[in-house]
JSON list of C-alpha atoms in Angstrom, two decimals:
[
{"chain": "M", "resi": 23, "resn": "UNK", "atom": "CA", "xyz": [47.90, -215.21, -21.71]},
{"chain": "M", "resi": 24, "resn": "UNK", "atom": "CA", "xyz": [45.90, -214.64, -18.51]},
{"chain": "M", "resi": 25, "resn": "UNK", "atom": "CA", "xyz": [48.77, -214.45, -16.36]},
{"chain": "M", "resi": 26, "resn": "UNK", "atom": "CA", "xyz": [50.87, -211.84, -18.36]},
{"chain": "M", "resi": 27, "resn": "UNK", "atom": "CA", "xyz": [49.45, -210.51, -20.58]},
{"chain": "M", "resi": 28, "resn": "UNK", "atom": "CA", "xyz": [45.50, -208.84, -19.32]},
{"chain": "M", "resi": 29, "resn": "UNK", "atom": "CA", "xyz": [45.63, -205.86, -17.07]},
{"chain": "M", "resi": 30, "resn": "UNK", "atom": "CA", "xyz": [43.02, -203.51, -18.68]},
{"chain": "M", "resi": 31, "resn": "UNK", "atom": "CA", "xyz": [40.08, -203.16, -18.12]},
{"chain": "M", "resi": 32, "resn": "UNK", "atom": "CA", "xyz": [39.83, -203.19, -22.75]},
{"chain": "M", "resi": 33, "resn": "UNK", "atom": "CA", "xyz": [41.89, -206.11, -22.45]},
{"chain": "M", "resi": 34, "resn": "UNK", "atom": "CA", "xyz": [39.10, -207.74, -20.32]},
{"chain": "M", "resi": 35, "resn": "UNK", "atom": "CA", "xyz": [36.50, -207.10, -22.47]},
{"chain": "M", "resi": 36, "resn": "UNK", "atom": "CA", "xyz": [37.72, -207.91, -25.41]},
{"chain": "M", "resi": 37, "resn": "UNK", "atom": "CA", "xyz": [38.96, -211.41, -23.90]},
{"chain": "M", "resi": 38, "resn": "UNK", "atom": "CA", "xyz": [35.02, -211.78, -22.46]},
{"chain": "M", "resi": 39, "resn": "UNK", "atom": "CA", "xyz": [33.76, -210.71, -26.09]},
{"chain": "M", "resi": 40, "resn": "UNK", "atom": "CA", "xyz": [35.83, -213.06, -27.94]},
{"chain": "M", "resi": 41, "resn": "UNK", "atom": "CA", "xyz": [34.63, -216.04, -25.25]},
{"chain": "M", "resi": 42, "resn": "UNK", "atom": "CA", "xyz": [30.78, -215.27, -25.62]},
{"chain": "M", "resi": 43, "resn": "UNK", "atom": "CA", "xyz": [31.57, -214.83, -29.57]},
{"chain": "M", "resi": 44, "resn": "UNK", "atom": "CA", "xyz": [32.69, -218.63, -29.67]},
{"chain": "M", "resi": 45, "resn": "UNK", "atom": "CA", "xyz": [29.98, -220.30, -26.89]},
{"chain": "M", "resi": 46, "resn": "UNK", "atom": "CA", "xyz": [29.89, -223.95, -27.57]},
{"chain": "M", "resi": 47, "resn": "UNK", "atom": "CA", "xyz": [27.98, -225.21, -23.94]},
{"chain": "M", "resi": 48, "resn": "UNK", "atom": "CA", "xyz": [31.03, -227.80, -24.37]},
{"chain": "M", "resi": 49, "resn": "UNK", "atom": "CA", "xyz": [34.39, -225.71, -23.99]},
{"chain": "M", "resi": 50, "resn": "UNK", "atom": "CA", "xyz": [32.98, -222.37, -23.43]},
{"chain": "M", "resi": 51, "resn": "UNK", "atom": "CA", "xyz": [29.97, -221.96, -21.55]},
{"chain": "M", "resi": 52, "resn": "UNK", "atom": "CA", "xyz": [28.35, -218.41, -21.74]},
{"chain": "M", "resi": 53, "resn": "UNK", "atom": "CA", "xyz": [24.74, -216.95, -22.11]},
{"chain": "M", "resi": 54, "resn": "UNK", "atom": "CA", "xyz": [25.64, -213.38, -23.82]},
{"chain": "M", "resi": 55, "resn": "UNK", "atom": "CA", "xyz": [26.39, -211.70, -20.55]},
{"chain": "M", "resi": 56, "resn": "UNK", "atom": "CA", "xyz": [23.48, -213.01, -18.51]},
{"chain": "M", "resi": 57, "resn": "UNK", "atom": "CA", "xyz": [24.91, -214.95, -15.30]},
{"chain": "M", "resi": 58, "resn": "UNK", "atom": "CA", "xyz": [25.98, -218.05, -15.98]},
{"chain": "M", "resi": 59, "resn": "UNK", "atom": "CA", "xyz": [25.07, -221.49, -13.83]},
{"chain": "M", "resi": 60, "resn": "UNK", "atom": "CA", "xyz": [26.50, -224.51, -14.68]},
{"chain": "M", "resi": 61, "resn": "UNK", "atom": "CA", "xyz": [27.57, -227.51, -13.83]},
{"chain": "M", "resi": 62, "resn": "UNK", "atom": "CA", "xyz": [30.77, -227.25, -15.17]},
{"chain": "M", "resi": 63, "resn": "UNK", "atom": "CA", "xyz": [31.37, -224.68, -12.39]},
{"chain": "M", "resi": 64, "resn": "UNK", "atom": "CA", "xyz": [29.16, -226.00, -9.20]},
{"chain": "M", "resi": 65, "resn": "UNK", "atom": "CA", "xyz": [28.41, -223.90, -6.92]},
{"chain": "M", "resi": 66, "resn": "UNK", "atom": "CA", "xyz": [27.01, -223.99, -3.27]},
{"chain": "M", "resi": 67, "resn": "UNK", "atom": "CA", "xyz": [24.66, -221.54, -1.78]},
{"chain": "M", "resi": 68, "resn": "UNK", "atom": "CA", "xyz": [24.04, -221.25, 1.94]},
{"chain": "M", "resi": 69, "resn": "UNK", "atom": "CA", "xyz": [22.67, -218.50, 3.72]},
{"chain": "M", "resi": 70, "resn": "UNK", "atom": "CA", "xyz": [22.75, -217.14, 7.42]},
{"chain": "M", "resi": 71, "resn": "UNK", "atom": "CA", "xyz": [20.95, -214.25, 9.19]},
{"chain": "M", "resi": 72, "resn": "UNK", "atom": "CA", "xyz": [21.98, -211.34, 6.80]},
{"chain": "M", "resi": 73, "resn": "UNK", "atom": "CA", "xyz": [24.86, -213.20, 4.53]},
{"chain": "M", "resi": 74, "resn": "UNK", "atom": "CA", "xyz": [25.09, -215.04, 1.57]},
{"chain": "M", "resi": 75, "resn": "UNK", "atom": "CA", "xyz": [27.87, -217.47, 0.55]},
{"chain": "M", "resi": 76, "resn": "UNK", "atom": "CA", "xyz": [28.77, -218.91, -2.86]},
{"chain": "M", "resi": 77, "resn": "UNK", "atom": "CA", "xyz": [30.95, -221.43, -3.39]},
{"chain": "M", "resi": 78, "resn": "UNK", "atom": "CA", "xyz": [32.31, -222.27, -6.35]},
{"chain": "M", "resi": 79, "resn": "UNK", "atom": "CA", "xyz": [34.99, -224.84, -7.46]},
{"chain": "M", "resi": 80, "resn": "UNK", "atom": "CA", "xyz": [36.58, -224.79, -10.58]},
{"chain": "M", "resi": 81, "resn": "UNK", "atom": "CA", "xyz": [38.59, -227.63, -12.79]},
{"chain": "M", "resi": 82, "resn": "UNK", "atom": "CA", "xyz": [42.27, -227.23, -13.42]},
{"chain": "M", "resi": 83, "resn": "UNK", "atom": "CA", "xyz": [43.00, -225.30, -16.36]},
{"chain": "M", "resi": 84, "resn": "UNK", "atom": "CA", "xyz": [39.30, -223.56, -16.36]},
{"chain": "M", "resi": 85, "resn": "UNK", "atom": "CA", "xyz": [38.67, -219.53, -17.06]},
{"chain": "M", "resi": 86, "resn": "UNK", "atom": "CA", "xyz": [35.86, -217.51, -15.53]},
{"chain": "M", "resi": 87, "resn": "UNK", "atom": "CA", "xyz": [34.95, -213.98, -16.63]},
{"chain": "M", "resi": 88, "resn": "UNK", "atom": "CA", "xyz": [33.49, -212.78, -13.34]},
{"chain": "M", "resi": 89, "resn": "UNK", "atom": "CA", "xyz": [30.29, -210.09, -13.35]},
{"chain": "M", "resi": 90, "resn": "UNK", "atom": "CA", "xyz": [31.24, -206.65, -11.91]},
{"chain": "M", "resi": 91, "resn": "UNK", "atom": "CA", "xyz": [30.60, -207.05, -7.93]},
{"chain": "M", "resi": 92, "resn": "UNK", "atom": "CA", "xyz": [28.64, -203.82, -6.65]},
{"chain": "M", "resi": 93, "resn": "UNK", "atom": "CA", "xyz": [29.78, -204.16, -3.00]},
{"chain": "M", "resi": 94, "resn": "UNK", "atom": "CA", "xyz": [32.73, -204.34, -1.35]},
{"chain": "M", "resi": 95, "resn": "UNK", "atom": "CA", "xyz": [33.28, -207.49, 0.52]},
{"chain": "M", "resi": 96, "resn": "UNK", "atom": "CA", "xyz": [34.98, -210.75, 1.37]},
{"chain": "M", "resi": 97, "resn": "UNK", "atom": "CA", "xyz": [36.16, -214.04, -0.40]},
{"chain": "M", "resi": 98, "resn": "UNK", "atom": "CA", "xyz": [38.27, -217.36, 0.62]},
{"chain": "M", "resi": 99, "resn": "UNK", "atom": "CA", "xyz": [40.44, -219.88, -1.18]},
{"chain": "M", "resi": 100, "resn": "UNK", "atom": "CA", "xyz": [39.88, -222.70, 0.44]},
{"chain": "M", "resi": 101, "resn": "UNK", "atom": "CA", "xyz": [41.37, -225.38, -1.83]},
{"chain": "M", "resi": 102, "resn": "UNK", "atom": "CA", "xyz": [43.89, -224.78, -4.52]},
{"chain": "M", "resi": 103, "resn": "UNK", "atom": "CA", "xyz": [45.48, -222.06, -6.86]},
{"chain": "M", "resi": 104, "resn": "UNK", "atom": "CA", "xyz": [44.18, -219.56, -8.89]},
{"chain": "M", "resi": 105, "resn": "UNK", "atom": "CA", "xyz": [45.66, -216.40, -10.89]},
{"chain": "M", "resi": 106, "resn": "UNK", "atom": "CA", "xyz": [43.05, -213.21, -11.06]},
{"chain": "M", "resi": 107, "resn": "UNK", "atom": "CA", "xyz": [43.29, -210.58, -13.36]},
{"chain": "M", "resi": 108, "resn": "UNK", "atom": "CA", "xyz": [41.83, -207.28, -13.03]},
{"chain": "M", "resi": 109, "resn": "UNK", "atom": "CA", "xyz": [42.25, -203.92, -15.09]},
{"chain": "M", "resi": 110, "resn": "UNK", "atom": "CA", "xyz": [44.96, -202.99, -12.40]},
{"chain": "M", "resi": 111, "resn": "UNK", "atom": "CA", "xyz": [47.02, -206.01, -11.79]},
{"chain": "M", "resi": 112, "resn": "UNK", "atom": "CA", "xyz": [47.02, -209.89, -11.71]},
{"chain": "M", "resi": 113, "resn": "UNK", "atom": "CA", "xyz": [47.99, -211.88, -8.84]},
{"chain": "M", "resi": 114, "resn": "UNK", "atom": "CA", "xyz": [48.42, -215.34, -7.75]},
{"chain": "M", "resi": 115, "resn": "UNK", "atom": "CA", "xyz": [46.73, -216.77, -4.54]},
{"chain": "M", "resi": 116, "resn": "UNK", "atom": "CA", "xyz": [47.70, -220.35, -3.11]},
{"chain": "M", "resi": 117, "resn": "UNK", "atom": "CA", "xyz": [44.77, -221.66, -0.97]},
{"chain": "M", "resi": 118, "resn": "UNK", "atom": "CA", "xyz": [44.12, -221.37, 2.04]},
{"chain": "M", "resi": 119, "resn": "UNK", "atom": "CA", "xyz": [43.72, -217.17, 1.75]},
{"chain": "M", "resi": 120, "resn": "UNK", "atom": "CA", "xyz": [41.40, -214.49, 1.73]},
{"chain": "M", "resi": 121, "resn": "UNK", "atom": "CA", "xyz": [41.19, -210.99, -0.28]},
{"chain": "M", "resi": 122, "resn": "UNK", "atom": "CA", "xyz": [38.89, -208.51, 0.24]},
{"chain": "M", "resi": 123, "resn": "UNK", "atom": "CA", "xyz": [37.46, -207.57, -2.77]},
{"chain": "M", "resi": 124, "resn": "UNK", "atom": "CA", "xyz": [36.70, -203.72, -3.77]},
{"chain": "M", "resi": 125, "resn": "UNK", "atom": "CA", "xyz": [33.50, -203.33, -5.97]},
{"chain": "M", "resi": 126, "resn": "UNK", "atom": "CA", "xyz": [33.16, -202.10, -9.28]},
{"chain": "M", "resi": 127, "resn": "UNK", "atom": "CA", "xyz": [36.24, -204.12, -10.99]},
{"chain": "M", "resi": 128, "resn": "UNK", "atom": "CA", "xyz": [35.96, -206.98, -13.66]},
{"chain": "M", "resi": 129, "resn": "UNK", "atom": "CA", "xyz": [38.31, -210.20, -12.72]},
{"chain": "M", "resi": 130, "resn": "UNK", "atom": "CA", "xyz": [39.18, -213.21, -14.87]},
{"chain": "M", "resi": 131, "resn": "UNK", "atom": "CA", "xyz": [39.80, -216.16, -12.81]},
{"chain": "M", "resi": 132, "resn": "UNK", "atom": "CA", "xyz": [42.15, -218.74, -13.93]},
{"chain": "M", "resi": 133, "resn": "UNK", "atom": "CA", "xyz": [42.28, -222.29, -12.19]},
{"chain": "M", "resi": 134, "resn": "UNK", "atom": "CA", "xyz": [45.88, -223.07, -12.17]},
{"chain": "M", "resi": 135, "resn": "UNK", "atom": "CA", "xyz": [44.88, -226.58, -10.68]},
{"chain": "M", "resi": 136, "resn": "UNK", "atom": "CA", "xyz": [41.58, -227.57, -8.79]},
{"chain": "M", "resi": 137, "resn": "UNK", "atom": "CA", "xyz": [40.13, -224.49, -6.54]},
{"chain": "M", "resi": 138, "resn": "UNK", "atom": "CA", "xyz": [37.90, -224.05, -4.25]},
{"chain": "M", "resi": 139, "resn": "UNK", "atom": "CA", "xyz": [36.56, -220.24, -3.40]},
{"chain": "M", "resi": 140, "resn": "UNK", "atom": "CA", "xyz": [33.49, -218.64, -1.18]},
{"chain": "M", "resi": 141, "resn": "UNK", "atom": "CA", "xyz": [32.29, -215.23, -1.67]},
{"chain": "M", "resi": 142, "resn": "UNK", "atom": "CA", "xyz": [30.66, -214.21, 1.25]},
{"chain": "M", "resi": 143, "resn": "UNK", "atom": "CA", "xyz": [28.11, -211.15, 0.69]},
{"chain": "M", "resi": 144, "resn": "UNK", "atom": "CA", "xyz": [26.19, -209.11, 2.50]},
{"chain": "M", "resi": 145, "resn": "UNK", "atom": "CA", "xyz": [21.90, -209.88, 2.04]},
{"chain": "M", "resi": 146, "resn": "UNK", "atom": "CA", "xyz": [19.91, -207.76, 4.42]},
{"chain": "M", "resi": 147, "resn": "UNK", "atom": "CA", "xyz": [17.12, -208.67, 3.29]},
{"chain": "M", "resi": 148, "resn": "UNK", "atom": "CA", "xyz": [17.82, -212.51, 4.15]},
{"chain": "M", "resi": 149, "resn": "UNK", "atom": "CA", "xyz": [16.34, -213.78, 0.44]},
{"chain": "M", "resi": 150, "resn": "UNK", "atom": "CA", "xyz": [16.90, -217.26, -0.61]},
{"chain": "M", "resi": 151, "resn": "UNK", "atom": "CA", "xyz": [16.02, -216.05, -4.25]},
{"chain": "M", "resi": 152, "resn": "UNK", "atom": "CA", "xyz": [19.17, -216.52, -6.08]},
{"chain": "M", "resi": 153, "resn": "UNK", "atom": "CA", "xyz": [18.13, -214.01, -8.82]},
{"chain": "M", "resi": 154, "resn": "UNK", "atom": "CA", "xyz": [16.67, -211.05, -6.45]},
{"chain": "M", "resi": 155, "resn": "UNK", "atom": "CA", "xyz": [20.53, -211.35, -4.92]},
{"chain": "M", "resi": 156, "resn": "UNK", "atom": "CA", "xyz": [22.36, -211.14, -7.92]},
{"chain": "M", "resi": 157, "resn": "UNK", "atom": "CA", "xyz": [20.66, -208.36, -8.97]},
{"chain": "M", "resi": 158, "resn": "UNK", "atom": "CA", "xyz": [21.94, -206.59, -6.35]},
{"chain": "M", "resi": 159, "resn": "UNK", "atom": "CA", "xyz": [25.26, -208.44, -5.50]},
{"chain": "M", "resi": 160, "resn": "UNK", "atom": "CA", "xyz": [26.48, -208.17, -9.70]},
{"chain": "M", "resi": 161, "resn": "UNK", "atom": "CA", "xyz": [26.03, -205.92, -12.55]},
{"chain": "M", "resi": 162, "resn": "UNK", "atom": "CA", "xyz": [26.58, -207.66, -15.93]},
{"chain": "M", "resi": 163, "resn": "UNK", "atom": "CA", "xyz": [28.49, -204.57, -17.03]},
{"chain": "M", "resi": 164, "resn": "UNK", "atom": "CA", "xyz": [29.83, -201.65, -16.74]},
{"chain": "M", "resi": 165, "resn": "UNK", "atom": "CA", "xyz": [27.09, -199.42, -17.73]},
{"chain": "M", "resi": 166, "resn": "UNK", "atom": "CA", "xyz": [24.78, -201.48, -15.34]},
{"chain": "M", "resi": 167, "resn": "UNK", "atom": "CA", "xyz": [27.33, -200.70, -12.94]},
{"chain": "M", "resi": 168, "resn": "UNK", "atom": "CA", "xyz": [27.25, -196.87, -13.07]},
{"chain": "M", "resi": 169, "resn": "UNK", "atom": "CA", "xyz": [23.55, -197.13, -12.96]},
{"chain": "M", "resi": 170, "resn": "UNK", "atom": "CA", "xyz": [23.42, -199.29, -10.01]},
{"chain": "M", "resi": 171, "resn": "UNK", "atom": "CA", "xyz": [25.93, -197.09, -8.33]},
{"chain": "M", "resi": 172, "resn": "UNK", "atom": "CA", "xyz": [23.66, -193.61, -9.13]},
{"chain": "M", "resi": 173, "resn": "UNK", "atom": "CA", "xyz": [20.65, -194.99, -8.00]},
{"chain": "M", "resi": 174, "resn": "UNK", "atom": "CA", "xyz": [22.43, -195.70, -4.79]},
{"chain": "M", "resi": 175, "resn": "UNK", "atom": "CA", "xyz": [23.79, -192.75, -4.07]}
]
């Protein structure tokens, strides 16, 4: 299915509504649209003079619904293959690669075996506080989004 078959941004949705419908904390993990940390997907957090990395590595086989990024920047496959769809396209990316990824856009991730990525965002304001820089790295949704973007103008 997530190769073929989603390439809208309804599509999307509906797939992330149907996931958060069926949370079990065992097989799906969710927390009705809040970001979700987990040990099922660790991630890594390091931070230099004005950036923030995340690294994340996910299990063969394992689906992320991604939040809606609000900048536009970079992110690396270091290990592995993955398949992302977005409401425009879905691609495949062997490791090692980079994309540079254009705000405002949904993706479902698919681990097609054991993967490895980084984001790397901008953080001006060099915080350490994980939820201060999601608030402004993510919006949970597309109405957050436009709001985010409008008060930014």
């Amino acid at each position: 299915m997530i190769k073929n078959e989603i390439s809208s941004r309804s599509k999307i949705l509906e797939l992330e509504k149907t996931l958060l419908d069926n949370v079990d904390e065992k097989n799906i993990i969710g927390n009705k649209g809040d970001i979700v940390r987990s040990q099922k997907f660790p991630l890594k957090h390091t931070f230099a003079d004005g950036i923030y990395v995340r690294q994340m590595t996910m299990k063969q086989d394992s689906v992320v619904v991604g939040a809606i990024h609000n900048h536009l920047h970079v992110w690396f496959l270091l290990t592995g293959h993955i398949t992302v769809a977005t409401e425009d396209s879905t691609e495949d990316y062997i490791a090692p690669c980079y994309v540079i990824s254009t705000p405002g856009v949904k993706r479902v991730i698919y681990a097609n075996e054991e993967s490895i990525f980084v984001n790397v965002h901008k953080n001006p304001a060099n915080t350490q506080d994980l939820d201060e820089l999601e608030a402004e790295i993510v919006s949970k949704n597309y109405k957050e989004y436009e709001q985010y973007i409008n008060k930014n103008k």
